[in-house]
mmCIF file of C-alpha atoms in Angstrom:
data_model
loop_
_atom_site.group_PDB
_atom_site.id
_atom_site.type_symbol
_atom_site.label_atom_id
_atom_site.label_comp_id
_atom_site.label_asym_id
_atom_site.label_seq_id
_atom_site.Cartn_x
_atom_site.Cartn_y
_atom_site.Cartn_z
ATOM 1 C CA UNK A 14 -12.389 1.986 0.919
ATOM 2 C CA UNK A 15 -13.045 3.077 4.451
ATOM 3 C CA UNK A 16 -11.529 6.544 4.504
ATOM 4 C CA UNK A 17 -14.317 8.646 2.969
ATOM 5 C CA UNK A 18 -17.150 7.159 5.075
ATOM 6 C CA UNK A 19 -15.040 7.560 8.215
ATOM 7 C CA UNK A 20 -14.283 11.205 7.432
ATOM 8 C CA UNK A 21 -17.985 11.844 6.759
ATOM 9 C CA UNK A 22 -18.817 10.269 10.130
ATOM 10 C CA UNK A 23 -16.194 12.426 11.885
ATOM 11 C CA UNK A 24 -17.751 15.566 10.428
ATOM 12 C CA UNK A 25 -21.295 14.445 11.267
ATOM 13 C CA UNK A 26 -20.878 13.044 14.783
ATOM 14 C CA UNK A 27 -17.800 14.005 16.842
ATOM 15 C CA UNK A 28 -17.374 17.425 15.228
ATOM 16 C CA UNK A 29 -21.024 18.254 15.835
ATOM 17 C CA UNK A 30 -20.599 17.048 19.423
ATOM 18 C CA UNK A 31 -17.641 19.409 19.915
ATOM 19 C CA UNK A 32 -19.635 22.314 18.475
ATOM 20 C CA UNK A 33 -22.445 21.641 20.940
ATOM 21 C CA UNK A 34 -20.331 20.732 23.970
ATOM 22 C CA UNK A 35 -17.953 23.650 23.599
ATOM 23 C CA UNK A 36 -20.690 26.010 22.454
ATOM 24 C CA UNK A 37 -18.530 27.268 19.626
ATOM 25 C CA UNK A 38 -20.895 27.037 16.649
ATOM 26 C CA UNK A 39 -19.906 30.568 15.645
ATOM 27 C CA UNK A 40 -16.179 30.214 16.351
ATOM 28 C CA UNK A 41 -15.028 29.106 12.900
ATOM 29 C CA UNK A 42 -11.341 28.875 13.893
ATOM 30 C CA UNK A 43 -12.046 26.556 16.833
ATOM 31 C CA UNK A 44 -14.271 24.346 14.711
ATOM 32 C CA UNK A 45 -11.651 24.143 11.955
ATOM 33 C CA UNK A 46 -8.967 23.327 14.517
ATOM 34 C CA UNK A 47 -11.012 20.434 15.885
ATOM 35 C CA UNK A 48 -11.909 19.257 12.377
ATOM 36 C CA UNK A 49 -8.230 19.213 11.424
ATOM 37 C CA UNK A 50 -7.272 17.285 14.564
ATOM 38 C CA UNK A 51 -10.005 14.717 14.081
ATOM 39 C CA UNK A 52 -9.262 14.206 10.383
ATOM 40 C CA UNK A 53 -5.532 13.874 11.058
ATOM 41 C CA UNK A 54 -6.303 11.225 13.670
ATOM 42 C CA UNK A 55 -8.439 9.320 11.164
ATOM 43 C CA UNK A 56 -5.684 9.480 8.523
ATOM 44 C CA UNK A 57 -3.069 8.424 11.056
ATOM 45 C CA UNK A 58 -4.987 5.463 12.491
ATOM 46 C CA UNK A 59 -6.405 4.177 9.219
ATOM 47 C CA UNK A 60 -2.959 4.605 7.653
ATOM 48 C CA UNK A 61 -1.380 2.590 10.473
ATOM 49 C CA UNK A 62 -3.998 -0.128 10.001
ATOM 50 C CA UNK A 63 -3.418 -0.288 6.232
ATOM 51 C CA UNK A 64 0.348 -0.355 6.779
ATOM 52 C CA UNK A 65 -0.080 -3.313 9.120
ATOM 53 C CA UNK A 66 -2.114 -5.076 6.382
ATOM 54 C CA UNK A 67 0.170 -4.083 3.483
ATOM 55 C CA UNK A 68 1.737 -7.499 2.882
ATOM 56 C CA UNK A 69 -1.751 -8.984 2.435
ATOM 57 C CA UNK A 70 -2.799 -5.986 0.327
ATOM 58 C CA UNK A 71 0.082 -6.814 -2.044
ATOM 59 C CA UNK A 72 -0.986 -10.465 -2.213
ATOM 60 C CA UNK A 73 -4.559 -9.450 -3.059
ATOM 61 C CA UNK A 74 -3.609 -6.917 -5.762
ATOM 62 C CA UNK A 75 -5.560 -5.745 -7.848
ATOM 63 C CA UNK A 76 -8.581 -6.592 -5.686
ATOM 64 C CA UNK A 77 -7.041 -4.447 -2.955
ATOM 65 C CA UNK A 78 -6.988 -1.209 -4.984
ATOM 66 C CA UNK A 79 -9.516 0.514 -2.647
ATOM 67 C CA UNK A 80 -7.245 -0.185 0.344
ATOM 68 C CA UNK A 81 -4.263 1.110 -1.634
ATOM 69 C CA UNK A 82 -6.170 4.308 -2.478
ATOM 70 C CA UNK A 83 -7.002 4.800 1.231
ATOM 71 C CA UNK A 84 -3.374 4.303 2.216
ATOM 72 C CA UNK A 85 -2.122 6.695 -0.479
ATOM 73 C CA UNK A 86 -4.392 9.457 0.883
ATOM 74 C CA UNK A 87 -3.355 8.682 4.456
ATOM 75 C CA UNK A 88 0.314 8.896 3.488
ATOM 76 C CA UNK A 89 -0.309 12.260 1.802
ATOM 77 C CA UNK A 90 -1.800 13.621 5.032
ATOM 78 C CA UNK A 91 0.589 12.120 7.619
ATOM 79 C CA UNK A 92 4.227 11.262 8.149
ATOM 80 C CA UNK A 93 3.819 7.475 8.117
ATOM 81 C CA UNK A 94 6.265 6.731 5.277
ATOM 82 C CA UNK A 95 9.050 5.492 7.571
ATOM 83 C CA UNK A 96 6.591 3.298 9.468
ATOM 84 C CA UNK A 97 5.402 1.838 6.157
ATOM 85 C CA UNK A 98 8.945 0.976 5.080
ATOM 86 C CA UNK A 99 9.892 -0.553 8.445
ATOM 87 C CA UNK A 100 6.677 -2.555 8.780
ATOM 88 C CA UNK A 101 6.652 -3.857 5.217
ATOM 89 C CA UNK A 102 10.329 -4.850 5.284
ATOM 90 C CA UNK A 103 9.780 -6.722 8.575
ATOM 91 C CA UNK A 104 6.683 -8.497 7.208
ATOM 92 C CA UNK A 105 8.492 -9.420 3.993
ATOM 93 C CA UNK A 106 11.478 -10.815 5.883
ATOM 94 C CA UNK A 107 9.369 -12.892 8.241
ATOM 95 C CA UNK A 108 6.703 -14.081 5.784
ATOM 96 C CA UNK A 109 8.584 -14.407 2.500
ATOM 97 C CA UNK A 110 12.358 -14.294 2.722
ATOM 98 C CA UNK A 111 13.048 -17.728 4.168
ATOM 99 C CA UNK A 112 14.072 -21.138 2.858
ATOM 100 C CA UNK A 113 10.479 -22.415 2.899
ATOM 101 C CA UNK A 114 9.303 -19.911 0.265
ATOM 102 C CA UNK A 115 9.785 -20.868 -3.367
ATOM 103 C CA UNK A 116 11.695 -18.516 -5.612
ATOM 104 C CA UNK A 117 8.648 -18.285 -7.893
ATOM 105 C CA UNK A 118 6.561 -17.085 -4.943
ATOM 106 C CA UNK A 119 9.197 -14.524 -3.991
ATOM 107 C CA UNK A 120 9.420 -13.167 -7.549
ATOM 108 C CA UNK A 121 5.616 -13.031 -7.851
ATOM 109 C CA UNK A 122 5.333 -11.193 -4.544
ATOM 110 C CA UNK A 123 8.045 -8.819 -5.763
ATOM 111 C CA UNK A 124 6.020 -8.134 -8.934
ATOM 112 C CA UNK A 125 2.951 -7.441 -6.778
ATOM 113 C CA UNK A 126 5.021 -5.228 -4.495
ATOM 114 C CA UNK A 127 6.206 -3.175 -7.457
ATOM 115 C CA UNK A 128 2.647 -2.659 -8.714
ATOM 116 C CA UNK A 129 1.265 -1.834 -5.272
ATOM 117 C CA UNK A 130 3.994 0.550 -4.215
ATOM 118 C CA UNK A 131 3.938 2.423 -7.505
ATOM 119 C CA UNK A 132 0.224 2.982 -6.877
ATOM 120 C CA UNK A 133 1.092 4.372 -3.430
ATOM 121 C CA UNK A 134 4.155 6.349 -4.443
ATOM 122 C CA UNK A 135 4.641 6.903 -8.190
ATOM 123 C CA UNK A 136 8.088 8.411 -7.525
ATOM 124 C CA UNK A 137 9.373 4.937 -6.599
ATOM 125 C CA UNK A 138 11.183 6.110 -3.457
ATOM 126 C CA UNK A 139 9.260 3.793 -1.114
ATOM 127 C CA UNK A 140 9.637 0.917 -3.598
ATOM 128 C CA UNK A 141 13.403 1.373 -3.666
ATOM 129 C CA UNK A 142 13.595 1.288 0.128
ATOM 130 C CA UNK A 143 11.462 -1.831 0.613
ATOM 131 C CA UNK A 144 12.852 -3.787 -2.333
ATOM 132 C CA UNK A 145 16.466 -3.894 -1.126
ATOM 133 C CA UNK A 146 16.012 -6.930 1.152
ATOM 134 C CA UNK A 147 14.185 -8.849 -1.599
ATOM 135 C CA UNK A 148 16.890 -8.086 -4.144
ATOM 136 C CA UNK A 149 19.637 -9.102 -1.716
ATOM 137 C CA UNK A 150 17.839 -12.323 -0.789
ATOM 138 C CA UNK A 151 17.219 -13.278 -4.424
ATOM 139 C CA UNK A 152 20.912 -12.754 -5.201
ATOM 140 C CA UNK A 153 21.731 -15.387 -2.553
ATOM 141 C CA UNK A 154 19.261 -18.020 -3.829
ATOM 142 C CA UNK A 155 20.881 -20.566 -6.128
ATOM 143 C CA UNK A 156 17.795 -21.056 -8.295
ATOM 144 C CA UNK A 157 16.982 -17.380 -8.906
ATOM 145 C CA UNK A 158 18.495 -17.183 -12.388
ATOM 146 C CA UNK A 159 16.824 -20.422 -13.515
ATOM 147 C CA UNK A 160 13.486 -19.262 -12.115
ATOM 148 C CA UNK A 161 13.631 -15.817 -13.725
ATOM 149 C CA UNK A 162 14.727 -17.242 -17.085
ATOM 150 C CA UNK A 163 11.859 -19.754 -16.948
ATOM 151 C CA UNK A 164 9.407 -16.992 -16.065
ATOM 152 C CA UNK A 165 10.728 -14.865 -18.936
ATOM 153 C CA UNK A 166 10.742 -17.544 -21.614
ATOM 154 C CA UNK A 167 7.707 -19.631 -20.680
ATOM 155 C CA UNK A 168 4.564 -17.878 -21.846
ATOM 156 C CA UNK A 169 2.732 -20.500 -19.796
ATOM 157 C CA UNK A 170 -0.540 -19.765 -21.526
ATOM 158 C CA UNK A 171 -1.070 -16.776 -19.243
ATOM 159 C CA UNK A 172 -1.062 -16.630 -15.487
ATOM 160 C CA UNK A 173 -0.537 -20.128 -14.129
ATOM 161 C CA UNK A 174 -1.237 -21.085 -10.571
ATOM 162 C CA UNK A 175 2.459 -21.873 -10.045
ATOM 163 C CA UNK A 176 3.512 -18.450 -11.277
ATOM 164 C CA UNK A 177 5.317 -19.502 -14.429
ATOM 165 C CA UNK A 178 4.561 -17.034 -17.160
ATOM 166 C CA UNK A 179 3.755 -14.195 -14.744
ATOM 167 C CA UNK A 180 6.918 -12.279 -15.510
ATOM 168 C CA UNK A 181 6.495 -13.001 -19.224
ATOM 169 C CA UNK A 182 2.928 -11.662 -19.060
ATOM 170 C CA UNK A 183 4.011 -8.509 -17.211
ATOM 171 C CA UNK A 184 6.770 -7.786 -19.713
ATOM 172 C CA UNK A 185 4.298 -8.403 -22.544
ATOM 173 C CA UNK A 186 1.923 -5.817 -21.087
ATOM 174 C CA UNK A 187 4.759 -3.305 -20.857
ATOM 175 C CA UNK A 188 5.865 -4.068 -24.432
ATOM 176 C CA UNK A 189 2.314 -3.375 -25.657
ATOM 177 C CA UNK A 190 2.444 -0.003 -23.914
ATOM 178 C CA UNK A 191 0.059 -0.936 -21.122
ATOM 179 C CA UNK A 192 0.918 0.693 -17.845
ATOM 180 C CA UNK A 193 -0.226 0.584 -14.281
ATOM 181 C CA UNK A 194 -3.394 2.577 -13.864
ATOM 182 C CA UNK A 195 -3.107 4.916 -10.898
ATOM 183 C CA UNK A 196 -6.354 5.693 -9.136
ATOM 184 C CA UNK A 197 -6.826 9.366 -8.376
ATOM 185 C CA UNK A 198 -9.097 10.331 -5.541
#
C-alpha cells in the first residue's frame, strides 16, 4: 500500500513548496487547485504502475490485497479503466494464452482474475471485458472439459500445487456462503 504515504508526502513537501514559492498561503483556492493537481497526478501514475503489474498482482492474490486496494482508489479518481482492460488483456494473451501454458494454470489464473477484479470493480464490468479472451481460448483447448471436470470432482485434499481441487475448493467456499471480502478504504 503505497498510495496513502505518497499522498501524505505530496501534502507535506511539494504542496508546502508551492505555498512558499508562489506566496499563496492565504489563497485557499490556489492551494486547493495545486493540491488537486498533485493528488490526481499521484493517482494517475500509481494507477498506471499498478495496472502494469496487474498480471503479477493476480498471481500473488491474496497477498497482493494492498496493491489491489491502491489500484481501486486510483481507478475511482482517474479514467484509467480502459488502460487497465487493454494492458491486462495484452499481458494475459502474451503470458498465459499460449500452447506452453497448461489448462490447469489457465483456469487457476482465471479464478485469481475473477477474485482480483471483483475486488477492484464489484460491478463485474471490468471482469467481463478482460475475461473474454480467456473464455474464447479455453473453448478452443481440447482438454478444457476434462480439466474442469477433474477440478470440480477431485477434492484433492485442498489446494494442491498442481491446481487440482482449486475449483472444487472455490465452489465449496461459495456453497458454505463464504464470499470475497472487499476491502474498504
